[in-house]
Tab-separated table of N, CA and C in Angstrom:
chain	number	residue	atom	x	y	z
J	1	MET	N	-4.664	-0.318	-23.518
J	1	MET	CA	-4.640	-0.745	-22.136
J	1	MET	C	-4.197	-2.208	-22.092
J	2	SER	N	-3.166	-2.492	-21.341
J	2	SER	CA	-2.691	-3.867	-21.286
J	2	SER	C	-3.431	-4.628	-20.204
J	3	ARG	N	-3.755	-5.837	-20.514
J	3	ARG	CA	-4.384	-6.731	-19.544
J	3	ARG	C	-3.380	-7.836	-19.238
J	4	ARG	N	-3.091	-8.003	-17.982
J	4	ARG	CA	-2.103	-8.997	-17.577
J	4	ARG	C	-2.822	-10.249	-17.112
J	5	ARG	N	-2.449	-11.367	-17.671
J	5	ARG	CA	-2.989	-12.635	-17.192
J	5	ARG	C	-2.262	-12.998	-15.913
J	6	LYS	N	-2.893	-13.772	-15.066
J	6	LYS	CA	-2.315	-14.113	-13.763
J	6	LYS	C	-0.955	-14.792	-13.886
J	7	GLN	N	-0.729	-15.556	-14.951
J	7	GLN	CA	0.551	-16.237	-15.078
J	7	GLN	C	1.643	-15.331	-15.641
J	8	ASP	N	1.287	-14.165	-16.162
J	8	ASP	CA	2.287	-13.232	-16.672
J	8	ASP	C	3.089	-12.640	-15.521
J	9	LYS	N	4.315	-12.274	-15.834
J	9	LYS	CA	5.184	-11.649	-14.843
J	9	LYS	C	4.678	-10.229	-14.558
J	10	PRO	N	4.517	-9.860	-13.289
J	10	PRO	CA	4.013	-8.514	-12.982
J	10	PRO	C	5.038	-7.442	-13.359
J	11	GLN	N	4.525	-6.260	-13.703
J	11	GLN	CA	5.404	-5.128	-13.981
J	11	GLN	C	5.913	-4.568	-12.662
J	12	LEU	N	7.162	-4.171	-12.664
J	12	LEU	CA	7.777	-3.610	-11.468
J	12	LEU	C	8.187	-2.170	-11.740
J	13	LEU	N	8.143	-1.358	-10.701
J	13	LEU	CA	8.586	0.034	-10.778
J	13	LEU	C	9.709	0.214	-9.769
J	14	GLU	N	10.848	0.682	-10.248
J	14	GLU	CA	11.961	0.968	-9.352
J	14	GLU	C	11.903	2.430	-8.946
J	15	VAL	N	11.892	2.676	-7.643
J	15	VAL	CA	11.943	4.033	-7.103
J	15	VAL	C	13.408	4.335	-6.859
J	16	THR	N	13.907	5.374	-7.528
J	16	THR	CA	15.330	5.680	-7.438
J	16	THR	C	15.571	7.041	-6.792
J	17	SER	N	16.743	7.179	-6.233
J	17	SER	CA	17.160	8.443	-5.639
J	17	SER	C	17.516	9.416	-6.755
J	18	PRO	N	16.962	10.638	-6.710
J	18	PRO	CA	17.340	11.621	-7.715
J	18	PRO	C	18.796	12.077	-7.575
J	19	ASN	N	19.404	11.850	-6.429
J	19	ASN	CA	20.797	12.261	-6.210
J	19	ASN	C	21.793	11.359	-6.908
J	20	ASP	N	21.657	10.054	-6.683
J	20	ASP	CA	22.676	9.144	-7.207
J	20	ASP	C	22.116	8.005	-8.052
J	21	GLY	N	20.802	7.965	-8.224
J	21	GLY	CA	20.184	6.956	-9.077
J	21	GLY	C	20.057	5.576	-8.470
J	22	ARG	N	20.474	5.419	-7.224
J	22	ARG	CA	20.373	4.083	-6.630
J	22	ARG	C	18.910	3.734	-6.363
J	23	VAL	N	18.609	2.441	-6.425
J	23	VAL	CA	17.248	1.954	-6.234
J	23	VAL	C	16.922	1.953	-4.738
J	24	LEU	N	15.850	2.680	-4.387
J	24	LEU	CA	15.416	2.753	-2.987
J	24	LEU	C	14.390	1.666	-2.672
J	25	ALA	N	13.558	1.342	-3.658
J	25	ALA	CA	12.523	0.323	-3.473
J	25	ALA	C	12.068	-0.158	-4.840
J	26	THR	N	11.522	-1.360	-4.872
J	26	THR	CA	10.920	-1.906	-6.084
J	26	THR	C	9.477	-2.250	-5.751
J	27	LEU	N	8.555	-1.687	-6.534
J	27	LEU	CA	7.127	-1.844	-6.284
J	27	LEU	C	6.469	-2.634	-7.405
J	28	THR	N	5.504	-3.462	-7.051
J	28	THR	CA	4.711	-4.172	-8.052
J	28	THR	C	3.612	-3.240	-8.531
J	29	MET	N	3.493	-3.102	-9.844
J	29	MET	CA	2.472	-2.245	-10.428
J	29	MET	C	1.193	-3.043	-10.654
J	30	HIS	N	0.064	-2.355	-10.577
J	30	HIS	CA	-1.232	-2.970	-10.824
J	30	HIS	C	-1.840	-2.353	-12.071
J	31	ASP	N	-2.544	-3.175	-12.850
J	31	ASP	CA	-3.195	-2.651	-14.046
J	31	ASP	C	-4.655	-2.299	-13.727
J	32	GLU	N	-5.375	-1.848	-14.743
J	32	GLU	CA	-6.759	-1.420	-14.536
J	32	GLU	C	-7.629	-2.561	-14.021
J	33	ALA	N	-7.433	-3.763	-14.530
J	33	ALA	CA	-8.229	-4.908	-14.079
J	33	ALA	C	-7.985	-5.181	-12.599
J	34	ASP	N	-6.730	-5.089	-12.170
J	34	ASP	CA	-6.408	-5.271	-10.747
J	34	ASP	C	-7.124	-4.221	-9.897
J	35	ALA	N	-7.047	-2.957	-10.332
J	35	ALA	CA	-7.666	-1.862	-9.583
J	35	ALA	C	-9.182	-2.042	-9.514
J	36	GLN	N	-9.805	-2.440	-10.614
J	36	GLN	CA	-11.251	-2.659	-10.620
J	36	GLN	C	-11.640	-3.795	-9.671
J	37	ALA	N	-10.851	-4.858	-9.649
J	37	ALA	CA	-11.122	-5.981	-8.747
J	37	ALA	C	-10.992	-5.553	-7.284
J	38	MET	N	-9.971	-4.740	-6.984
J	38	MET	CA	-9.785	-4.259	-5.605
J	38	MET	C	-10.930	-3.347	-5.185
J	39	LEU	N	-11.368	-2.477	-6.087
J	39	LEU	CA	-12.491	-1.581	-5.769
J	39	LEU	C	-13.779	-2.361	-5.571
J	40	ALA	N	-14.027	-3.365	-6.405
J	40	ALA	CA	-15.234	-4.186	-6.263
J	40	ALA	C	-15.230	-4.913	-4.927
J	41	ARG	N	-14.086	-5.433	-4.542
J	41	ARG	CA	-13.972	-6.130	-3.245
J	41	ARG	C	-14.232	-5.159	-2.096
J	42	ALA	N	-13.659	-3.976	-2.160
J	42	ALA	CA	-13.857	-2.979	-1.108
J	42	ALA	C	-15.324	-2.572	-1.007
J	43	GLN	N	-15.971	-2.360	-2.151
J	43	GLN	CA	-17.386	-1.989	-2.137
J	43	GLN	C	-18.240	-3.097	-1.553
J	44	SER	N	-17.918	-4.343	-1.881
J	44	SER	CA	-18.662	-5.477	-1.347
J	44	SER	C	-18.507	-5.581	0.167
J	45	LEU	N	-17.296	-5.427	0.644
J	45	LEU	CA	-17.054	-5.484	2.091
J	45	LEU	C	-17.767	-4.349	2.812
J	46	TYR	N	-17.756	-3.162	2.226
J	46	TYR	CA	-18.431	-2.014	2.846
J	46	TYR	C	-19.935	-2.235	2.900
J	47	ALA	N	-20.493	-2.830	1.869
J	47	ALA	CA	-21.945	-3.022	1.787
J	47	ALA	C	-22.456	-4.072	2.776
J	48	HIS	N	-21.622	-4.997	3.192
J	48	HIS	CA	-22.042	-6.075	4.084
J	48	HIS	C	-21.515	-5.821	5.493
J	49	ARG	N	-22.142	-4.887	6.153
J	49	ARG	CA	-21.663	-4.431	7.462
J	49	ARG	C	-21.816	-5.470	8.565
J	50	ASP	N	-22.611	-6.503	8.336
J	50	ASP	CA	-22.753	-7.534	9.364
J	50	ASP	C	-21.438	-8.263	9.601
J	51	GLY	N	-20.503	-8.177	8.671
J	51	GLY	CA	-19.203	-8.798	8.837
J	51	GLY	C	-18.156	-7.874	9.422
J	52	TRP	N	-18.520	-6.644	9.729
J	52	TRP	CA	-17.568	-5.673	10.270
J	52	TRP	C	-17.184	-6.026	11.705
J	53	LEU	N	-15.999	-5.639	12.082
J	53	LEU	CA	-15.585	-5.771	13.480
J	53	LEU	C	-16.292	-4.715	14.319
J	54	ALA	N	-16.405	-4.996	15.593
J	54	ALA	CA	-16.994	-4.017	16.516
J	54	ALA	C	-16.081	-2.789	16.591
J	55	HIS	N	-16.677	-1.641	16.958
J	55	HIS	CA	-15.907	-0.395	16.972
J	55	HIS	C	-14.682	-0.478	17.882
J	56	TYR	N	-14.785	-1.130	19.028
J	56	TYR	CA	-13.646	-1.213	19.945
J	56	TYR	C	-12.527	-2.074	19.339
J	57	GLN	N	-12.886	-3.074	18.522
J	57	GLN	CA	-11.866	-3.892	17.857
J	57	GLN	C	-11.152	-3.081	16.770
J	58	ARG	N	-11.910	-2.304	16.015
J	58	ARG	CA	-11.303	-1.454	14.990
J	58	ARG	C	-10.392	-0.411	15.633
J	59	ALA	N	-10.843	0.160	16.755
J	59	ALA	CA	-10.031	1.161	17.457
J	59	ALA	C	-8.718	0.549	17.943
J	60	ARG	N	-8.773	-0.682	18.454
J	60	ARG	CA	-7.557	-1.356	18.923
J	60	ARG	C	-6.591	-1.585	17.760
J	61	ILE	N	-7.109	-1.980	16.622
J	61	ILE	CA	-6.272	-2.189	15.435
J	61	ILE	C	-5.600	-0.881	15.024
J	62	LEU	N	-6.363	0.218	15.009
J	62	LEU	CA	-5.794	1.517	14.633
J	62	LEU	C	-4.739	1.982	15.629
J	63	LYS	N	-4.969	1.745	16.912
J	63	LYS	CA	-3.965	2.115	17.916
J	63	LYS	C	-2.687	1.306	17.734
J	64	ASN	N	-2.835	0.022	17.434
J	64	ASN	CA	-1.653	-0.814	17.181
J	64	ASN	C	-0.908	-0.336	15.936
J	65	LEU	N	-1.654	0.019	14.901
J	65	LEU	CA	-1.036	0.532	13.682
J	65	LEU	C	-0.288	1.840	13.965
J	66	ALA	N	-0.908	2.722	14.734
J	66	ALA	CA	-0.258	3.991	15.078
J	66	ALA	C	1.048	3.745	15.834
J	67	ALA	N	1.057	2.783	16.724
J	67	ALA	CA	2.279	2.458	17.474
J	67	ALA	C	3.350	1.904	16.541
J	68	MET	N	2.955	1.076	15.578
J	68	MET	CA	3.913	0.519	14.627
J	68	MET	C	4.516	1.620	13.749
J	69	VAL	N	3.688	2.548	13.293
J	69	VAL	CA	4.176	3.660	12.471
J	69	VAL	C	5.115	4.543	13.291
J	70	ALA	N	4.746	4.837	14.531
J	70	ALA	CA	5.591	5.666	15.394
J	70	ALA	C	6.952	5.006	15.621
J	71	ALA	N	6.971	3.689	15.760
J	71	ALA	CA	8.222	2.978	15.988
J	71	ALA	C	9.138	3.048	14.763
J	72	GLU	N	8.570	3.224	13.585
J	72	GLU	CA	9.338	3.276	12.347
J	72	GLU	C	9.462	4.698	11.789
J	73	ALA	N	9.090	5.703	12.568
J	73	ALA	CA	9.027	7.085	12.070
J	73	ALA	C	10.357	7.560	11.492
J	74	GLU	N	11.457	7.245	12.137
J	74	GLU	CA	12.751	7.706	11.639
J	74	GLU	C	13.076	7.069	10.290
J	75	ASP	N	12.784	5.780	10.150
J	75	ASP	CA	13.022	5.110	8.871
J	75	ASP	C	12.138	5.703	7.772
J	76	PHE	N	10.869	5.996	8.100
J	76	PHE	CA	9.977	6.617	7.121
J	76	PHE	C	10.513	7.988	6.698
J	77	ALA	N	10.977	8.758	7.658
J	77	ALA	CA	11.509	10.088	7.356
J	77	ALA	C	12.717	9.987	6.426
J	78	MET	N	13.596	9.041	6.685
J	78	MET	CA	14.778	8.856	5.830
J	78	MET	C	14.361	8.476	4.415
J	79	LEU	N	13.414	7.553	4.273
J	79	LEU	CA	12.964	7.112	2.959
J	79	LEU	C	12.308	8.256	2.192
J	80	ILE	N	11.462	9.026	2.855
J	80	ILE	CA	10.786	10.153	2.213
J	80	ILE	C	11.810	11.186	1.743
J	81	ALA	N	12.799	11.461	2.581
J	81	ALA	CA	13.840	12.420	2.204
J	81	ALA	C	14.650	11.900	1.015
J	82	GLN	N	14.979	10.617	1.019
J	82	GLN	CA	15.746	10.030	-0.076
J	82	GLN	C	14.954	10.061	-1.381
J	83	GLU	N	13.660	9.749	-1.314
J	83	GLU	CA	12.817	9.773	-2.514
J	83	GLU	C	12.776	11.168	-3.124
J	84	GLY	N	12.807	12.187	-2.278
J	84	GLY	CA	12.754	13.558	-2.755
J	84	GLY	C	14.115	14.131	-3.094
J	85	GLY	N	15.175	13.361	-2.829
J	85	GLY	CA	16.519	13.832	-3.128
J	85	GLY	C	16.999	14.903	-2.172
J	86	LYS	N	16.445	14.930	-0.982
J	86	LYS	CA	16.800	15.965	-0.013
J	86	LYS	C	17.521	15.323	1.180
J	87	PRO	N	18.452	16.053	1.763
J	87	PRO	CA	19.072	15.553	2.988
J	87	PRO	C	18.117	15.690	4.164
J	88	LEU	N	18.204	14.779	5.086
J	88	LEU	CA	17.388	14.865	6.293
J	88	LEU	C	18.215	15.546	7.361
J	89	SER	N	17.751	16.745	7.785
J	89	SER	CA	18.514	17.464	8.805
J	89	SER	C	17.659	17.805	9.979
């Protein structure tokens, strides 16, 4: 298991089209230490509910997110189709 120090260059993953091999996206990979740190942070935030937003604030955030996703739906569909090597029809 590799452990990456913070000053080390992060590993990248290129997502390519199965049709022509072109790079669709480049993603930063996380190692086990990164994942453990993210899980610990999430568990800590969940356990301290006094810092949570009120339900109406969370609902507003989710509605805004839904609107943002809907506005980008066609782009998401194109990317998903390209990742799978399928034409979008």
